[in-house]
């Protein structure tokens, strides 16, 4: 066990956990932030995506010790009222079916738009290819990202 | 269940539920509130029936009875209630009901039946509540019932100028007798049904709120994980848990046996592994690590003979064979069986004789592998079982099927078992099988604590309950004028065949033979989006494409010709489709896709299918980038009757198309010596953003037919539409799914 200082959604907090614990399980089990989802545990599906220092990262495969003091944003920290432009675009296009992967999709989209405010369709496809949606809402995801880029 | 029965049953329930009326929410179930939200209403709330609660402040709460797995029933079904109740959709609150079959009848999500079977009961429930409010107003104002009108949750009496909100009349309405024959709105007067309304849980989804079983947490809750045998056909020999027990955060390690061999199972009690080693601890990561430290020896499981109660209630003996099975062996056995006659499922005319006179004969064999459901949310369930009661919270498509088994196995009466329905992170058929609920409940009972049981992705993907592997051999005979005179399908699989003997083209051919055969196996199978149809449509519609080519006919025109025959002069009596509606979707897709125009560098394929009461035709526009298929566009024509929520319906159609593209190109589970050879997404290729079509259009036939299913019917035709487009792009036919690695341009044919 070790005490690790985390900067999550603008809040500094210390957790006392096995330093090898993936960030995902610290978020979900210790901090009650369950928006990031467990899908594969090996960075293959993107359901656990959060943003660290501006980059989309797979929290299921990042030991918590490696993210100490780094600026981390989860879906819960994206906006106070669910009105981040990407969230709004997701609602406008009524993207979700089951919804399980969508927090990860949204975080990947936010990271993409942070780097490329006006991505081409090809750039969207490349950036979003790591996030599986088993319900197959890919076209709406792409459309929502285009809408968010325009807003 | 037919609609008539369910409606009658529903009305009976309405009477019961509204008999005493001022029902206290505290007394309904296990001393707990029926829904937690109900407790927080500040105004007094009245139930007009199982589905509708109206508070004195006018708050209208509609119950969504069916479990939600992404088909949007939690929005679309309450829309039906709201329309007949005559309220503003924007002002209602929708709540997920707990499992409570005495109130809600059918709480099953599957078979694309939610809207179809809910249509009349939900309209009736809405209209009945509206009528009770009208009667209450008439009584209060001492005016005739006929003079009262409603609009947007308000009651009006034009003559006197009196008006009142529903909330003001709710307490009186709730005491009135339930009217028997209420008038439903005319279809033209419906103003919510047929409009696109957004997912009622959209905001919770995009803000990451805890909605899923996996997100559930309560004080004192422990985490449990199970370890099942690595191979199907194995059982536990010995467990060495010394190292695992010593690891941090671990509370207990033990073995559970979920179903005894002499337990008469229900149809949905499918269980691959009845024995599991369980690790219970404080946190997911700790339990995951301890699970890896278990040292378990496995041995061959013996053959089992069990009894299984089928849908109809009759019990059949089932043999689960011993042994470790492999895909190679399955393929060889299937090939061998395909060469022999199967059980005759339907025979019209004289197929043998007709084939002898045919000018041209074509025979082709199609195969498809096992598929894993791979819902994004791995299997999990919360349970808290004590000596007095059981609390369950989890994802299930079919709570009714597990209740009986929980009663038998936990030793509690069903009144003491409370199942709350979590939003499901996907279902696709997988969550009709409720072994996870039983496992979680037994673990909680053993450790005497609230427990959330979680499968790793690997546990989930290797558990079994797959879409079966299938094959079908089609043979057709054409006469000298290229008329179809003989048709033969022989289908089989492990452990079931996929032949629907009375579906198209049965009825359109004078000489027709359908046969089926099956090979028993210990590899468990289960419903997978459009069971059986998802394979047989691929085979049949690929074959019809090749047959049309042999006959020198356009693939759509060829199908329409057959459908015309089935309409004007049908062969046989049990043809399970309406030729007009079938032809209707083909004509719609022909028009919407501009089928008759060629597009530069684009190859097109068409397929159509009828299943789950809905007709669908799809056209795929595809090009090859090297050997990689790029799907530019898919156009679908759908006849599912009245469309309740058009944009949500289109979303589901788009999803089914994308799902089918993934499965026909990549989807595959294989076995070696009983071991599923893929256990996570690095091995099991899923359809991703780059594989999705450039565009999808879903067009609905506009008619006034009662609504039918939509979750499944757009899935089966896409397999063959892709195969047929791939043929035109590459000059090569594809028979064995998945196709991705076989795609190659046949230059000699181009």
Short mmCIF file of C-alpha atoms in Angstrom, two decimals, chain B residues 164-626:
data_model
loop_
_atom_site.label_atom_id
_atom_site.label_comp_id
_atom_site.label_asym_id
_atom_site.label_seq_id
_atom_site.Cartn_x
_atom_site.Cartn_y
_atom_site.Cartn_z
CA UNK B 164 -58.42 21.36 -13.85
CA UNK B 165 -55.03 19.72 -14.05
CA UNK B 166 -54.81 15.94 -13.82
CA UNK B 167 -53.21 16.31 -10.40
CA UNK B 168 -56.31 17.94 -8.97
CA UNK B 169 -58.49 15.01 -10.00
CA UNK B 170 -56.04 12.19 -9.29
CA UNK B 171 -57.15 11.40 -5.74
CA UNK B 172 -60.79 11.06 -6.74
CA UNK B 173 -59.98 9.25 -9.98
CA UNK B 174 -58.02 6.66 -8.07
CA UNK B 175 -61.11 5.68 -6.07
CA UNK B 176 -63.33 5.14 -9.11
CA UNK B 177 -64.07 1.72 -10.55
CA UNK B 178 -61.86 0.83 -13.49
CA UNK B 179 -63.83 1.35 -16.69
CA UNK B 180 -64.03 -1.70 -18.92
CA UNK B 181 -64.21 -0.77 -22.56
CA UNK B 182 -62.32 2.42 -22.96
CA UNK B 183 -62.07 4.15 -26.28
CA UNK B 184 -58.57 4.32 -27.71
CA UNK B 185 -57.54 7.35 -29.73
CA UNK B 186 -57.93 7.24 -33.48
CA UNK B 187 -54.53 6.68 -35.06
CA UNK B 188 -54.75 10.14 -36.62
CA UNK B 189 -55.19 11.68 -33.17
CA UNK B 190 -52.00 10.19 -31.74
CA UNK B 191 -49.56 13.02 -31.15
CA UNK B 192 -46.62 11.49 -29.30
CA UNK B 193 -46.45 8.14 -31.06
CA UNK B 194 -44.74 8.73 -34.39
CA UNK B 195 -42.68 11.68 -33.17
CA UNK B 196 -38.96 11.37 -32.43
CA UNK B 197 -38.30 11.63 -28.71
CA UNK B 198 -34.90 11.43 -27.14
CA UNK B 199 -33.69 8.73 -24.77
CA UNK B 200 -35.03 9.54 -21.30
CA UNK B 201 -31.69 8.48 -19.84
CA UNK B 202 -29.57 10.43 -22.31
CA UNK B 203 -28.42 13.01 -19.77
CA UNK B 204 -27.48 10.38 -17.20
CA UNK B 205 -25.51 8.50 -19.84
CA UNK B 206 -23.50 11.48 -21.06
CA UNK B 207 -22.69 12.59 -17.52
CA UNK B 208 -21.52 9.16 -16.36
CA UNK B 209 -24.18 8.55 -13.73
CA UNK B 210 -24.29 5.09 -12.12
CA UNK B 211 -26.90 3.27 -14.21
CA UNK B 212 -25.46 -0.17 -14.70
CA UNK B 213 -25.15 -3.20 -12.48
CA UNK B 214 -21.39 -2.77 -12.67
CA UNK B 215 -21.76 0.70 -11.10
CA UNK B 216 -23.75 -0.48 -8.11
CA UNK B 217 -22.40 0.01 -4.62
CA UNK B 218 -23.77 -0.11 -1.11
CA UNK B 219 -22.32 -0.03 2.39
CA UNK B 220 -20.55 -3.20 3.41
CA UNK B 221 -20.61 -4.59 -0.11
CA UNK B 222 -17.92 -7.11 -1.03
CA UNK B 223 -16.60 -7.93 -4.49
CA UNK B 224 -16.66 -11.51 -5.77
CA UNK B 225 -15.13 -13.07 -8.83
CA UNK B 226 -15.49 -16.58 -10.12
CA UNK B 227 -13.12 -18.92 -11.88
CA UNK B 228 -14.62 -21.48 -14.19
CA UNK B 229 -12.82 -24.25 -16.02
CA UNK B 230 -10.66 -23.10 -18.93
CA UNK B 231 -12.23 -25.72 -21.18
CA UNK B 232 -15.90 -26.52 -21.67
CA UNK B 233 -16.18 -30.13 -20.59
CA UNK B 234 -13.97 -29.81 -17.53
CA UNK B 235 -14.72 -29.92 -13.81
CA UNK B 236 -12.72 -29.08 -10.70
CA UNK B 237 -10.25 -31.71 -9.49
CA UNK B 238 -8.52 -29.80 -6.72
CA UNK B 239 -8.10 -26.24 -5.47
CA UNK B 240 -5.02 -24.83 -3.80
CA UNK B 241 -6.00 -21.40 -2.55
CA UNK B 242 -3.22 -20.92 0.01
CA UNK B 243 -1.39 -18.13 -1.81
CA UNK B 244 -4.61 -16.38 -2.82
CA UNK B 245 -5.99 -16.41 0.73
CA UNK B 246 -2.92 -14.65 2.02
CA UNK B 247 -3.29 -11.76 -0.38
CA UNK B 248 -4.46 -8.33 0.80
CA UNK B 249 -8.17 -7.61 1.00
CA UNK B 250 -9.28 -11.22 0.55
CA UNK B 251 -12.17 -12.33 2.76
CA UNK B 252 -12.99 -15.84 1.62
CA UNK B 253 -12.39 -18.42 -1.09
CA UNK B 254 -14.71 -21.35 -1.71
CA UNK B 255 -16.36 -23.45 -4.38
CA UNK B 256 -20.01 -23.15 -5.36
CA UNK B 257 -22.19 -25.61 -7.17
CA UNK B 258 -25.00 -23.69 -8.78
CA UNK B 259 -27.37 -26.33 -10.14
CA UNK B 260 -27.60 -29.91 -8.99
CA UNK B 261 -27.77 -32.47 -11.77
CA UNK B 262 -31.24 -33.57 -10.66
CA UNK B 263 -32.66 -30.03 -10.71
CA UNK B 264 -35.27 -29.63 -13.41
CA UNK B 265 -33.97 -26.60 -15.27
CA UNK B 266 -36.00 -23.95 -17.05
CA UNK B 267 -35.33 -23.14 -20.67
CA UNK B 268 -33.22 -20.13 -19.71
CA UNK B 269 -31.26 -21.83 -16.93
CA UNK B 270 -28.51 -22.50 -19.46
CA UNK B 271 -25.34 -22.88 -17.44
CA UNK B 272 -22.00 -23.87 -18.86
CA UNK B 273 -20.17 -24.37 -15.59
CA UNK B 274 -22.10 -25.43 -12.51
CA UNK B 275 -18.89 -25.49 -10.46
CA UNK B 276 -16.85 -22.40 -9.82
CA UNK B 277 -14.15 -21.26 -7.45
CA UNK B 278 -15.14 -17.98 -5.84
CA UNK B 279 -12.85 -15.31 -4.42
CA UNK B 280 -14.47 -12.68 -2.23
CA UNK B 281 -12.70 -9.54 -1.07
CA UNK B 282 -12.86 -5.83 -0.55
CA UNK B 283 -12.00 -4.34 -3.92
CA UNK B 284 -12.09 -5.41 -7.55
CA UNK B 285 -8.34 -5.13 -8.07
CA UNK B 286 -7.52 -7.17 -4.97
CA UNK B 287 -9.96 -9.89 -5.94
CA UNK B 288 -8.68 -9.92 -9.53
CA UNK B 289 -5.14 -10.48 -8.30
CA UNK B 290 -6.10 -13.21 -5.85
CA UNK B 291 -8.05 -14.97 -8.59
CA UNK B 292 -4.83 -15.15 -10.62
CA UNK B 293 -3.03 -16.73 -7.66
CA UNK B 294 -5.43 -19.69 -7.42
CA UNK B 295 -3.95 -23.05 -8.33
CA UNK B 296 -6.71 -25.25 -9.66
CA UNK B 297 -6.42 -28.67 -11.22
CA UNK B 298 -9.13 -29.63 -13.67
CA UNK B 299 -10.40 -32.97 -14.85
CA UNK B 300 -12.78 -34.19 -17.52
CA UNK B 301 -16.41 -33.76 -16.54
CA UNK B 302 -18.58 -36.85 -16.98
CA UNK B 303 -21.58 -36.97 -19.30
CA UNK B 304 -24.62 -35.43 -17.63
CA UNK B 305 -28.28 -36.20 -18.08
CA UNK B 306 -30.49 -33.30 -17.04
CA UNK B 307 -34.15 -32.40 -17.40
CA UNK B 308 -35.05 -29.11 -19.06
CA UNK B 309 -38.47 -27.52 -19.06
CA UNK B 310 -39.14 -25.96 -22.44
CA UNK B 311 -41.16 -22.90 -23.41
CA UNK B 312 -44.36 -24.87 -23.68
CA UNK B 313 -43.95 -26.30 -20.18
CA UNK B 314 -43.11 -29.86 -21.23
CA UNK B 315 -39.95 -31.31 -19.76
CA UNK B 316 -37.38 -33.02 -21.95
CA UNK B 317 -34.31 -35.03 -21.00
CA UNK B 318 -31.11 -33.47 -22.30
CA UNK B 319 -27.74 -35.16 -22.49
CA UNK B 320 -24.68 -32.97 -22.01
CA UNK B 321 -21.95 -35.09 -23.57
CA UNK B 322 -18.53 -35.52 -22.03
CA UNK B 323 -15.42 -34.52 -23.92
CA UNK B 324 -13.34 -31.60 -25.10
CA UNK B 325 -14.60 -30.38 -28.44
CA UNK B 326 -12.77 -28.57 -31.21
CA UNK B 327 -13.80 -26.46 -34.18
CA UNK B 328 -11.87 -28.72 -36.54
CA UNK B 329 -13.93 -31.70 -35.40
CA UNK B 330 -17.18 -29.75 -35.60
CA UNK B 331 -16.43 -28.76 -39.17
CA UNK B 332 -15.65 -32.32 -40.21
CA UNK B 333 -18.80 -33.67 -38.56
CA UNK B 334 -20.95 -30.95 -40.11
CA UNK B 335 -19.58 -31.73 -43.55
CA UNK B 336 -20.36 -35.40 -43.06
CA UNK B 337 -23.90 -34.70 -41.85
CA UNK B 338 -24.56 -32.27 -44.70
CA UNK B 339 -24.13 -35.13 -47.17
CA UNK B 340 -26.87 -37.22 -45.56
CA UNK B 341 -30.64 -36.66 -45.55
CA UNK B 342 -31.94 -34.78 -42.52
CA UNK B 343 -35.35 -34.71 -40.88
CA UNK B 344 -37.95 -33.53 -43.33
CA UNK B 345 -39.39 -30.24 -42.10
CA UNK B 346 -41.54 -29.45 -45.13
CA UNK B 347 -42.11 -30.95 -48.53
CA UNK B 348 -44.20 -29.58 -51.38
CA UNK B 349 -44.71 -31.29 -54.76
CA UNK B 350 -42.06 -33.64 -56.06
CA UNK B 351 -38.64 -32.06 -55.54
CA UNK B 352 -36.69 -35.18 -56.58
CA UNK B 353 -38.63 -35.47 -59.84
CA UNK B 354 -38.36 -31.76 -60.57
CA UNK B 355 -34.59 -31.75 -60.13
CA UNK B 356 -34.41 -34.56 -62.72
CA UNK B 357 -36.17 -32.40 -65.29
CA UNK B 358 -34.33 -29.17 -64.47
CA UNK B 359 -32.31 -27.50 -67.22
CA UNK B 360 -29.91 -25.92 -64.73
CA UNK B 361 -29.06 -26.98 -61.19
CA UNK B 362 -27.03 -25.07 -58.67
CA UNK B 363 -25.94 -26.28 -55.22
CA UNK B 364 -24.01 -24.27 -52.65
CA UNK B 365 -23.05 -24.77 -49.01
CA UNK B 366 -22.77 -21.97 -46.45
CA UNK B 367 -21.25 -22.01 -42.97
CA UNK B 368 -20.93 -19.68 -40.02
CA UNK B 369 -18.95 -19.98 -36.79
CA UNK B 370 -19.89 -19.66 -33.15
CA UNK B 371 -20.18 -16.06 -32.02
CA UNK B 372 -19.66 -14.55 -28.58
CA UNK B 373 -22.13 -11.84 -27.53
CA UNK B 374 -19.42 -9.58 -26.13
CA UNK B 375 -21.73 -7.07 -24.50
CA UNK B 376 -19.62 -4.09 -23.50
CA UNK B 377 -20.61 -4.52 -19.87
CA UNK B 378 -19.23 -7.86 -18.72
CA UNK B 379 -21.59 -10.13 -16.80
CA UNK B 380 -22.10 -9.03 -13.20
CA UNK B 381 -24.77 -8.96 -10.52
CA UNK B 382 -25.39 -7.60 -7.04
CA UNK B 383 -27.06 -9.80 -4.45
CA UNK B 384 -27.75 -9.58 -0.76
CA UNK B 385 -29.25 -12.79 0.55
CA UNK B 386 -30.12 -13.23 4.20
CA UNK B 387 -32.17 -15.86 6.02
CA UNK B 388 -35.27 -13.70 5.48
CA UNK B 389 -34.96 -12.26 2.00
CA UNK B 390 -32.96 -11.75 -1.15
CA UNK B 391 -32.23 -8.41 -2.79
CA UNK B 392 -30.98 -8.58 -6.36
CA UNK B 393 -29.85 -5.73 -8.59
CA UNK B 394 -28.55 -6.59 -11.98
CA UNK B 395 -28.78 -6.78 -15.72
CA UNK B 396 -31.23 -9.31 -17.02
CA UNK B 397 -33.42 -9.48 -20.10
CA UNK B 398 -35.59 -12.13 -18.50
CA UNK B 399 -36.11 -11.87 -14.75
CA UNK B 400 -39.09 -14.19 -14.87
CA UNK B 401 -36.93 -17.11 -15.94
CA UNK B 402 -34.60 -16.97 -12.96
CA UNK B 403 -37.19 -16.49 -10.21
CA UNK B 404 -38.21 -20.14 -10.05
CA UNK B 405 -34.61 -21.27 -9.84
CA UNK B 406 -33.79 -18.70 -7.14
CA UNK B 407 -36.77 -19.92 -5.12
CA UNK B 408 -35.64 -23.53 -5.43
CA UNK B 409 -31.98 -22.88 -4.76
CA UNK B 410 -32.14 -20.19 -2.05
CA UNK B 411 -35.00 -21.74 -0.12
CA UNK B 412 -36.92 -18.46 -0.01
CA UNK B 413 -40.48 -17.88 -1.26
CA UNK B 414 -40.72 -15.66 -4.30
CA UNK B 415 -42.38 -12.90 -2.27
CA UNK B 416 -39.10 -12.57 -0.41
CA UNK B 417 -36.98 -12.27 -3.51
CA UNK B 418 -36.82 -8.74 -4.84
CA UNK B 419 -35.25 -8.24 -8.26
CA UNK B 420 -34.43 -4.71 -9.35
CA UNK B 421 -33.59 -4.18 -12.99
CA UNK B 422 -30.37 -2.40 -13.88
CA UNK B 423 -29.90 -0.72 -17.22
CA UNK B 424 -27.94 -3.29 -19.22
CA UNK B 425 -24.67 -2.52 -20.95
CA UNK B 426 -25.91 -4.47 -23.95
CA UNK B 427 -27.86 -7.71 -24.12
CA UNK B 428 -28.11 -9.19 -27.62
CA UNK B 429 -29.67 -12.32 -26.11
CA UNK B 430 -26.90 -13.05 -23.61
CA UNK B 431 -28.70 -11.64 -20.63
CA UNK B 432 -31.76 -13.82 -21.11
CA UNK B 433 -29.61 -16.43 -19.36
CA UNK B 434 -29.49 -15.64 -15.68
CA UNK B 435 -26.79 -17.94 -14.27
CA UNK B 436 -25.04 -14.79 -13.01
CA UNK B 437 -27.97 -13.89 -10.78
CA UNK B 438 -27.95 -17.33 -9.21
CA UNK B 439 -24.17 -17.25 -8.79
CA UNK B 440 -24.24 -13.84 -7.09
CA UNK B 441 -27.10 -14.92 -4.83
CA UNK B 442 -25.34 -18.12 -3.74
CA UNK B 443 -22.12 -16.24 -3.05
CA UNK B 444 -23.94 -13.66 -0.95
CA UNK B 445 -25.77 -16.39 0.93
CA UNK B 446 -22.47 -18.14 1.65
CA UNK B 447 -20.62 -15.05 2.91
CA UNK B 448 -23.72 -13.54 4.52
CA UNK B 449 -23.01 -10.11 3.10
CA UNK B 450 -24.00 -7.89 0.19
CA UNK B 451 -21.88 -8.92 -2.78
CA UNK B 452 -21.31 -7.67 -6.29
CA UNK B 453 -20.09 -10.49 -8.47
CA UNK B 454 -18.09 -9.39 -11.50
CA UNK B 455 -16.80 -11.38 -14.47
CA UNK B 456 -13.58 -10.25 -16.09
CA UNK B 457 -13.82 -9.81 -19.86
CA UNK B 458 -12.00 -13.14 -20.13
CA UNK B 459 -14.55 -14.86 -17.87
CA UNK B 460 -17.34 -13.33 -19.92
CA UNK B 461 -15.98 -14.27 -23.34
CA UNK B 462 -15.05 -17.84 -22.37
CA UNK B 463 -18.19 -18.64 -20.41
CA UNK B 464 -20.11 -20.24 -23.30
CA UNK B 465 -23.70 -19.48 -24.31
CA UNK B 466 -22.59 -18.64 -27.84
CA UNK B 467 -24.45 -18.22 -31.10
CA UNK B 468 -24.28 -21.78 -32.53
CA UNK B 469 -22.18 -22.76 -35.52
CA UNK B 470 -24.36 -23.53 -38.54
CA UNK B 471 -24.30 -24.81 -42.06
CA UNK B 472 -26.88 -24.97 -44.84
CA UNK B 473 -26.77 -26.49 -48.28
CA UNK B 474 -29.07 -24.99 -50.89
CA UNK B 475 -29.94 -26.55 -54.20
CA UNK B 476 -32.20 -25.09 -56.86
CA UNK B 477 -33.40 -26.16 -60.27
CA UNK B 478 -34.38 -23.84 -63.14
CA UNK B 479 -36.32 -24.89 -66.23
CA UNK B 480 -35.33 -23.86 -69.76
CA UNK B 481 -37.08 -20.52 -69.35
CA UNK B 482 -35.17 -19.86 -66.13
CA UNK B 483 -38.21 -20.39 -63.92
CA UNK B 484 -37.47 -21.75 -60.46
CA UNK B 485 -39.02 -25.23 -60.40
CA UNK B 486 -37.25 -26.97 -57.52
CA UNK B 487 -35.75 -25.78 -54.24
CA UNK B 488 -34.04 -27.73 -51.50
CA UNK B 489 -32.51 -26.54 -48.26
CA UNK B 490 -30.75 -28.86 -45.84
CA UNK B 491 -29.47 -27.14 -42.75
CA UNK B 492 -27.72 -28.25 -39.63
CA UNK B 493 -25.51 -27.10 -36.83
CA UNK B 494 -24.05 -27.70 -33.43
CA UNK B 495 -26.33 -28.20 -31.58
CA UNK B 496 -29.25 -26.87 -33.67
CA UNK B 497 -30.13 -26.10 -37.26
CA UNK B 498 -31.37 -22.72 -38.45
CA UNK B 499 -33.92 -23.76 -41.09
CA UNK B 500 -37.28 -21.98 -40.97
CA UNK B 501 -39.13 -24.32 -43.29
CA UNK B 502 -42.20 -22.14 -43.86
CA UNK B 503 -40.43 -18.91 -44.63
CA UNK B 504 -39.76 -17.54 -48.09
CA UNK B 505 -39.11 -18.97 -50.66
CA UNK B 506 -41.45 -21.71 -49.37
CA UNK B 507 -44.78 -20.95 -50.98
CA UNK B 508 -43.18 -19.60 -54.14
CA UNK B 509 -41.86 -22.89 -55.56
CA UNK B 510 -43.95 -25.90 -56.62
CA UNK B 511 -41.36 -28.43 -55.57
CA UNK B 512 -39.78 -27.62 -52.26
CA UNK B 513 -37.97 -29.61 -49.61
CA UNK B 514 -36.60 -28.40 -46.27
CA UNK B 515 -34.57 -30.67 -44.00
CA UNK B 516 -32.76 -30.17 -40.73
CA UNK B 517 -30.24 -32.09 -38.64
CA UNK B 518 -28.42 -31.45 -35.39
CA UNK B 519 -25.24 -32.55 -33.65
CA UNK B 520 -25.24 -32.65 -29.84
CA UNK B 521 -22.48 -30.84 -28.00
CA UNK B 522 -21.49 -29.65 -24.56
CA UNK B 523 -20.75 -26.16 -25.87
CA UNK B 524 -23.62 -24.10 -24.56
CA UNK B 525 -25.55 -21.87 -26.87
CA UNK B 526 -28.09 -19.13 -26.49
CA UNK B 527 -30.18 -16.57 -28.26
CA UNK B 528 -28.06 -14.07 -30.21
CA UNK B 529 -29.76 -11.12 -31.94
CA UNK B 530 -32.26 -12.75 -34.35
CA UNK B 531 -31.44 -16.35 -33.43
CA UNK B 532 -31.21 -18.75 -36.41
CA UNK B 533 -32.42 -15.99 -38.75
CA UNK B 534 -29.01 -14.36 -38.39
CA UNK B 535 -27.45 -17.33 -40.17
CA UNK B 536 -30.16 -18.65 -42.43
CA UNK B 537 -30.86 -15.23 -43.95
CA UNK B 538 -27.18 -14.95 -44.81
CA UNK B 539 -27.17 -18.33 -46.52
CA UNK B 540 -30.54 -18.08 -48.25
CA UNK B 541 -30.12 -14.52 -49.49
CA UNK B 542 -26.61 -15.20 -50.78
CA UNK B 543 -27.94 -18.26 -52.58
CA UNK B 544 -30.87 -16.36 -54.11
CA UNK B 545 -28.39 -13.79 -55.42
CA UNK B 546 -26.37 -16.50 -57.13
CA UNK B 547 -29.55 -18.16 -58.35
CA UNK B 548 -30.85 -14.89 -59.84
CA UNK B 549 -27.54 -14.52 -61.65
CA UNK B 550 -27.86 -18.07 -63.02
CA UNK B 551 -31.37 -17.22 -64.18
CA UNK B 552 -30.06 -14.03 -65.78
CA UNK B 553 -32.31 -11.85 -63.67
CA UNK B 554 -31.87 -8.76 -61.55
CA UNK B 555 -31.70 -9.87 -57.89
CA UNK B 556 -34.57 -7.61 -56.79
CA UNK B 557 -36.73 -8.43 -59.82
CA UNK B 558 -36.09 -12.15 -59.24
CA UNK B 559 -37.27 -11.96 -55.63
CA UNK B 560 -40.31 -9.88 -56.61
CA UNK B 561 -41.20 -12.48 -59.22
CA UNK B 562 -41.13 -15.21 -56.57
CA UNK B 563 -43.13 -13.10 -54.14
CA UNK B 564 -45.72 -12.45 -56.81
CA UNK B 565 -46.03 -16.20 -57.30
CA UNK B 566 -46.41 -16.66 -53.52
CA UNK B 567 -49.18 -14.08 -53.53
CA UNK B 568 -51.17 -15.05 -56.61
CA UNK B 569 -50.83 -18.81 -56.44
CA UNK B 570 -49.18 -19.84 -53.19
CA UNK B 571 -47.83 -23.34 -52.74
CA UNK B 572 -48.82 -24.90 -49.42
CA UNK B 573 -50.79 -23.32 -46.61
CA UNK B 574 -48.37 -22.48 -43.83
CA UNK B 575 -46.33 -19.81 -45.53
CA UNK B 576 -45.05 -17.65 -42.76
CA UNK B 577 -44.95 -14.23 -44.44
CA UNK B 578 -47.07 -11.69 -46.24
CA UNK B 579 -45.83 -11.46 -49.85
CA UNK B 580 -47.13 -7.91 -50.31
CA UNK B 581 -45.30 -6.51 -47.32
CA UNK B 582 -42.18 -8.48 -48.24
CA UNK B 583 -42.30 -7.07 -51.78
CA UNK B 584 -43.03 -3.64 -50.33
CA UNK B 585 -39.68 -3.34 -48.59
CA UNK B 586 -37.84 -4.53 -51.70
CA UNK B 587 -39.59 -1.90 -53.78
CA UNK B 588 -38.88 0.75 -51.15
CA UNK B 589 -35.19 -0.05 -51.01
CA UNK B 590 -35.01 -0.24 -54.81
CA UNK B 591 -36.37 3.29 -54.99
CA UNK B 592 -34.42 4.79 -52.08
CA UNK B 593 -31.08 3.29 -53.12
CA UNK B 594 -31.56 4.19 -56.81
CA UNK B 595 -30.91 0.52 -57.46
CA UNK B 596 -31.35 0.85 -61.18
CA UNK B 597 -28.54 3.37 -61.50
CA UNK B 598 -24.97 2.20 -61.45
CA UNK B 599 -22.41 4.18 -59.50
CA UNK B 600 -18.78 4.44 -60.56
CA UNK B 601 -16.44 2.21 -58.53
CA UNK B 602 -19.29 1.03 -56.33
CA UNK B 603 -20.47 -2.56 -56.13
CA UNK B 604 -23.92 -3.22 -54.78
CA UNK B 605 -25.56 -6.10 -53.02
CA UNK B 606 -29.13 -6.59 -51.87
CA UNK B 607 -30.81 -8.92 -49.40
CA UNK B 608 -34.21 -9.07 -47.74
CA UNK B 609 -35.62 -11.02 -44.83
CA UNK B 610 -38.70 -11.38 -42.70
CA UNK B 611 -38.32 -12.26 -39.05
CA UNK B 612 -39.68 -11.12 -35.69
CA UNK B 613 -42.82 -9.93 -37.51
CA UNK B 614 -40.92 -7.28 -39.48
CA UNK B 615 -39.91 -7.06 -43.15
CA UNK B 616 -36.54 -5.63 -44.09
CA UNK B 617 -34.59 -5.18 -47.32
CA UNK B 618 -31.09 -3.72 -47.43
CA UNK B 619 -28.76 -2.50 -50.16
CA UNK B 620 -25.01 -2.22 -49.55
CA UNK B 621 -22.75 0.05 -51.61
CA UNK B 622 -19.20 -1.17 -51.31
CA UNK B 623 -15.77 -0.76 -52.86
CA UNK B 624 -12.53 -2.57 -52.27
CA UNK B 625 -9.41 -0.77 -51.13
CA UNK B 626 -6.95 -3.53 -52.03
#
